[in-house]
CSV table of C-alpha atoms in Angstrom, one decimal:
chain,number,residue,atom,x,y,z
V,1,GLN,CA,227.0,34.1,151.3
V,2,VAL,CA,230.4,32.7,150.4
V,3,GLN,CA,231.8,30.3,153.0
V,4,LEU,CA,234.9,28.2,153.3
V,5,VAL,CA,234.7,25.8,156.2
V,6,GLN,CA,237.8,23.8,157.1
V,7,SER,CA,238.3,20.5,158.9
V,8,GLY,CA,239.3,20.4,162.5
V,9,ALA,CA,242.6,20.6,164.3
V,10,GLU,CA,245.2,17.9,163.9
V,11,VAL,CA,248.1,16.6,165.9
V,12,LYS,CA,250.7,14.6,164.0
V,13,LYS,CA,254.1,13.1,164.7
V,14,PRO,CA,257.1,14.0,162.7
V,15,GLY,CA,257.3,12.2,159.4
V,16,ALA,CA,253.5,11.8,159.1
V,17,SER,CA,251.1,13.3,156.7
V,18,VAL,CA,248.1,15.6,157.1
V,19,LYS,CA,245.2,16.3,154.8
V,20,VAL,CA,243.1,19.4,155.4
V,21,SER,CA,239.7,19.8,153.8
V,22,CYS,CA,238.0,23.0,152.8
V,23,GLN,CA,234.2,22.8,152.1
V,24,THR,CA,233.0,25.8,150.1
V,25,SER,CA,229.5,27.2,149.5
V,26,GLY,CA,227.8,30.3,148.2
V,27,TYR,CA,229.5,30.6,144.9
V,28,ILE,CA,230.3,28.6,141.7
V,29,PHE,CA,233.2,26.5,142.9
V,30,THR,CA,234.8,26.1,139.4
V,31,SER,CA,234.9,29.9,138.8
V,32,TYR,CA,237.7,30.6,141.2
V,33,GLY,CA,241.0,29.1,142.2
V,34,ILE,CA,241.9,28.0,145.7
V,35,SER,CA,245.1,29.0,147.4
V,36,TRP,CA,246.5,27.7,150.7
V,37,VAL,CA,248.3,30.0,153.1
V,38,ARG,CA,249.8,29.0,156.4
V,39,GLN,CA,250.8,31.0,159.5
V,40,ALA,CA,253.2,29.6,162.1
V,41,PRO,CA,252.6,30.7,165.7
V,42,GLY,CA,253.4,34.4,166.0
V,43,GLN,CA,254.6,34.6,162.4
V,44,GLY,CA,253.4,36.1,159.2
V,45,LEU,CA,251.6,34.6,156.2
V,46,GLU,CA,253.2,32.1,153.9
V,47,TRP,CA,251.7,31.1,150.6
V,48,MET,CA,251.9,27.4,149.9
V,49,GLY,CA,250.3,27.1,146.5
V,50,TRP,CA,247.3,27.3,144.3
V,51,ILE,CA,245.0,25.1,142.4
V,52,SER,CA,242.7,26.0,139.5
V,53,VAL,CA,239.5,24.3,140.3
V,54,TYR,CA,238.3,24.4,136.7
V,55,TYR,CA,241.4,22.9,135.1
V,56,GLY,CA,243.0,21.2,138.0
V,57,HIS,CA,246.3,22.9,137.4
V,58,THR,CA,248.5,23.5,140.4
V,59,ASN,CA,251.3,25.9,141.2
V,60,TYR,CA,253.2,25.1,144.4
V,61,ALA,CA,255.6,27.4,146.3
V,62,GLN,CA,259.2,26.2,146.0
V,63,ASN,CA,259.4,25.6,149.7
V,64,PHE,CA,256.8,22.9,149.5
V,65,GLN,CA,257.6,21.3,146.1
V,66,GLY,CA,257.5,17.5,146.5
V,67,ARG,CA,255.8,17.6,149.9
V,68,VAL,CA,252.4,19.1,149.1
V,69,THR,CA,249.5,18.0,147.0
V,70,MET,CA,246.4,20.2,146.4
V,71,THR,CA,243.3,18.7,144.9
V,72,THR,CA,239.6,19.5,144.6
V,73,ASP,CA,236.3,17.5,144.4
V,74,THR,CA,233.9,19.4,142.2
V,75,SER,CA,231.1,17.0,143.2
V,76,THR,CA,231.2,18.2,146.8
V,77,ASN,CA,232.8,21.7,146.2
V,78,THR,CA,235.6,20.8,148.5
V,79,ALA,CA,239.3,21.5,148.3
V,80,TYR,CA,242.1,19.5,149.9
V,81,MET,CA,245.7,20.1,150.9
V,82,GLU,CA,247.9,17.2,151.8
V,83,LEU,CA,251.3,17.9,153.4
V,84,ARG,CA,253.7,15.0,153.8
V,85,SER,CA,256.9,14.3,155.8
V,86,LEU,CA,255.8,16.7,158.5
V,87,ARG,CA,258.4,18.4,160.6
V,88,SER,CA,258.0,20.4,163.8
V,89,ASP,CA,258.3,23.7,161.9
V,90,ASP,CA,255.2,22.7,159.9
V,91,THR,CA,253.2,23.5,163.1
V,92,ALA,CA,250.9,26.3,161.9
V,93,VAL,CA,247.4,27.4,161.1
V,94,TYR,CA,246.6,26.4,157.6
V,95,TYR,CA,244.0,28.5,155.6
V,96,CYS,CA,242.2,27.9,152.4
V,97,VAL,CA,241.3,31.0,150.5
V,98,ARG,CA,239.3,31.8,147.5
V,99,ASP,CA,241.7,33.2,144.9
V,100,SER,CA,240.1,35.9,142.7
V,101,SER,CA,243.2,36.2,140.7
V,102,GLY,CA,246.0,38.7,141.2
V,103,TRP,CA,246.4,37.4,144.7
V,104,ILE,CA,243.1,39.0,145.8
V,105,PHE,CA,242.2,36.5,148.5
V,106,SER,CA,238.6,37.5,148.9
V,107,HIS,CA,237.4,34.9,151.3
V,108,TRP,CA,239.2,32.8,153.9
V,109,GLY,CA,238.5,29.7,155.7
V,110,GLN,CA,238.5,29.8,159.5
V,111,GLY,CA,241.9,28.0,159.6
V,112,THR,CA,243.0,24.6,160.7
V,113,LEU,CA,245.7,24.2,163.4
V,114,VAL,CA,248.2,21.5,162.6
V,115,THR,CA,250.5,20.6,165.4
V,116,VAL,CA,253.6,18.4,164.7
V,117,SER,CA,255.1,17.0,167.8
V,118,SER,CA,256.6,13.8,169.0
F,1,GLN,CA,262.7,37.3,154.9
F,2,SER,CA,259.6,38.6,153.1
F,3,ALA,CA,259.8,40.1,149.6
F,4,LEU,CA,257.7,43.1,150.7
F,5,THR,CA,259.0,45.1,153.6
F,6,GLN,CA,256.7,46.5,156.3
F,7,PRO,CA,257.5,48.0,159.7
F,8,PRO,CA,256.9,45.4,162.4
F,9,SER,CA,254.9,47.8,164.5
F,10,ALA,CA,252.9,51.0,164.4
F,11,SER,CA,250.7,52.8,166.9
F,12,GLY,CA,248.3,55.7,167.3
F,13,THR,CA,245.7,57.1,169.6
F,14,PRO,CA,241.9,57.1,168.9
F,15,GLY,CA,241.0,59.6,166.3
F,16,GLN,CA,244.5,59.9,164.9
F,17,ARG,CA,245.6,59.1,161.3
F,18,VAL,CA,248.2,56.4,161.0
F,19,THR,CA,250.0,55.0,158.0
F,20,ILE,CA,251.7,51.7,157.4
F,21,SER,CA,254.3,51.5,154.6
F,22,CYS,CA,255.0,48.6,152.3
F,23,SER,CA,258.2,48.6,150.2
F,24,GLY,CA,258.8,46.3,147.3
F,25,SER,CA,260.4,46.2,143.8
F,26,SER,CA,259.7,47.0,140.2
F,27,SER,CA,258.4,43.4,139.6
F,28,ASN,CA,255.8,43.5,142.3
F,29,ILE,CA,254.5,46.9,143.7
F,30,GLY,CA,256.1,48.7,140.8
F,31,SER,CA,254.0,47.0,138.2
F,32,ASN,CA,251.0,45.6,140.1
F,33,SER,CA,248.2,46.6,142.5
F,34,VAL,CA,248.9,46.3,146.2
F,35,ILE,CA,246.5,44.3,148.3
F,36,TRP,CA,246.0,44.8,152.0
F,37,TYR,CA,244.8,42.2,154.5
F,38,GLN,CA,243.6,42.8,158.1
F,39,GLN,CA,244.0,40.1,160.8
F,40,LEU,CA,242.2,40.8,164.0
F,41,PRO,CA,243.5,39.0,167.1
F,42,GLY,CA,242.7,35.3,167.0
F,43,THR,CA,240.9,35.4,163.6
F,44,ALA,CA,241.6,34.6,160.0
F,45,PRO,CA,242.9,37.4,157.8
F,46,LYS,CA,240.4,39.3,155.7
F,47,LEU,CA,240.6,41.3,152.5
F,48,LEU,CA,240.7,44.9,153.5
F,49,ILE,CA,241.5,47.0,150.4
F,50,TYR,CA,243.0,46.5,147.0
F,51,GLY,CA,243.6,48.2,143.7
F,52,ASN,CA,242.4,51.8,143.4
F,53,ASN,CA,240.9,51.9,146.9
F,54,GLN,CA,238.5,49.1,146.3
F,55,ARG,CA,237.0,47.9,149.5
F,56,PRO,CA,234.9,44.8,150.1
F,57,SER,CA,231.4,45.4,151.5
F,58,GLY,CA,231.6,46.5,155.1
F,59,VAL,CA,235.1,48.0,155.1
F,60,PRO,CA,234.8,51.7,156.0
F,61,ASP,CA,236.3,54.4,153.9
F,62,ARG,CA,238.5,55.4,156.8
F,63,PHE,CA,240.9,52.9,155.1
F,64,SER,CA,242.7,54.1,152.0
F,65,VAL,CA,245.8,53.3,150.1
F,66,SER,CA,248.3,55.1,148.0
F,67,LYS,CA,251.2,54.0,145.8
F,68,SER,CA,254.3,55.6,144.5
F,69,GLY,CA,256.9,53.7,142.5
F,70,THR,CA,257.8,50.6,144.4
F,71,SER,CA,256.3,51.6,147.7
F,72,ALA,CA,252.7,51.7,149.0
F,73,SER,CA,251.0,52.9,152.1
F,74,LEU,CA,247.8,52.0,154.0
F,75,ALA,CA,246.3,55.0,155.8
F,76,ILE,CA,243.7,54.7,158.6
F,77,SER,CA,242.0,57.9,159.5
F,78,GLY,CA,239.9,58.4,162.6
F,79,LEU,CA,241.7,55.5,164.3
F,80,GLN,CA,239.4,53.3,166.5
F,81,SER,CA,240.2,50.7,169.1
F,82,GLU,CA,238.8,47.9,166.8
F,83,ASP,CA,241.4,48.7,164.2
F,84,GLU,CA,244.0,47.1,166.5
F,85,ALA,CA,245.2,44.2,164.3
F,86,ASP,CA,248.0,42.9,162.1
F,87,TYR,CA,248.1,44.3,158.6
F,88,TYR,CA,249.7,42.5,155.7
F,89,CYS,CA,250.4,43.9,152.3
F,90,ALA,CA,250.7,41.7,149.2
F,91,ALA,CA,251.2,42.0,145.5
F,92,TRP,CA,251.5,39.9,142.4
F,93,ASP,CA,255.1,39.5,141.3
F,94,ASP,CA,255.9,39.3,137.6
F,95,SER,CA,259.3,37.8,138.2
F,96,LEU,CA,257.9,34.8,140.0
F,97,ASN,CA,256.2,31.9,138.3
F,98,GLY,CA,252.6,32.6,138.8
F,99,ARG,CA,252.6,33.9,142.4
F,100,GLY,CA,252.7,36.9,144.5
F,101,VAL,CA,254.5,38.0,147.7
F,102,PHE,CA,253.4,39.0,151.2
F,103,GLY,CA,254.9,41.6,153.5
F,104,GLY,CA,256.0,40.5,156.9
F,105,GLY,CA,253.1,42.2,158.6
F,106,THR,CA,252.6,45.3,160.8
F,107,LYS,CA,251.1,45.1,164.3
F,108,LEU,CA,249.0,48.2,164.9
F,109,THR,CA,248.4,49.1,168.5
F,110,VAL,CA,245.8,51.7,169.4
F,111,LEU,CA,247.0,53.4,172.6
């Protein structure tokens, strides 16, 4: 079965960076894109960006341009999302999702809580 | 502010039929399929229904969708206690550079 398993919770200080991993299994990794979606405490869903696993192309949401980098490792079927210059309002649960095109996010990781606090 | 507008809350009693609306524009709902996600308390969202009432395996047919112009609705018939969750609509947006938009979410309470 399709699974996306994310790395564990992180606590970071303002200004630091965080890199979240998303290990996938159960499907052909290069056949789908990966999007990253975050959810601040008590808030809705916010799309951060997308990466084409096959081509490596990326498309980042304007809010994160210049601060986020999404990559993949096809040898381990793992996707990564790095967010830099963290602020307190970056505290959120970060999800990787298998993107089946047209924003049909068919499978979600379990989420990674990133807490930014001094 | 989300590009798609949903009511913040909805409620119903067991067995009732409830609907959740999602309003957008000609560039998103007006020209693309609407996707709905369900987020049970403390869990990751999951794909609930999309397109022409296409449901992933395991999603009961009590959930259905409709669309008219730039608005869409999710209907839940025979409401059950386990349906208590947050529901998000989403749609591809032709006016944005390769991305879609989410609604702000609707918290459904089963009374």
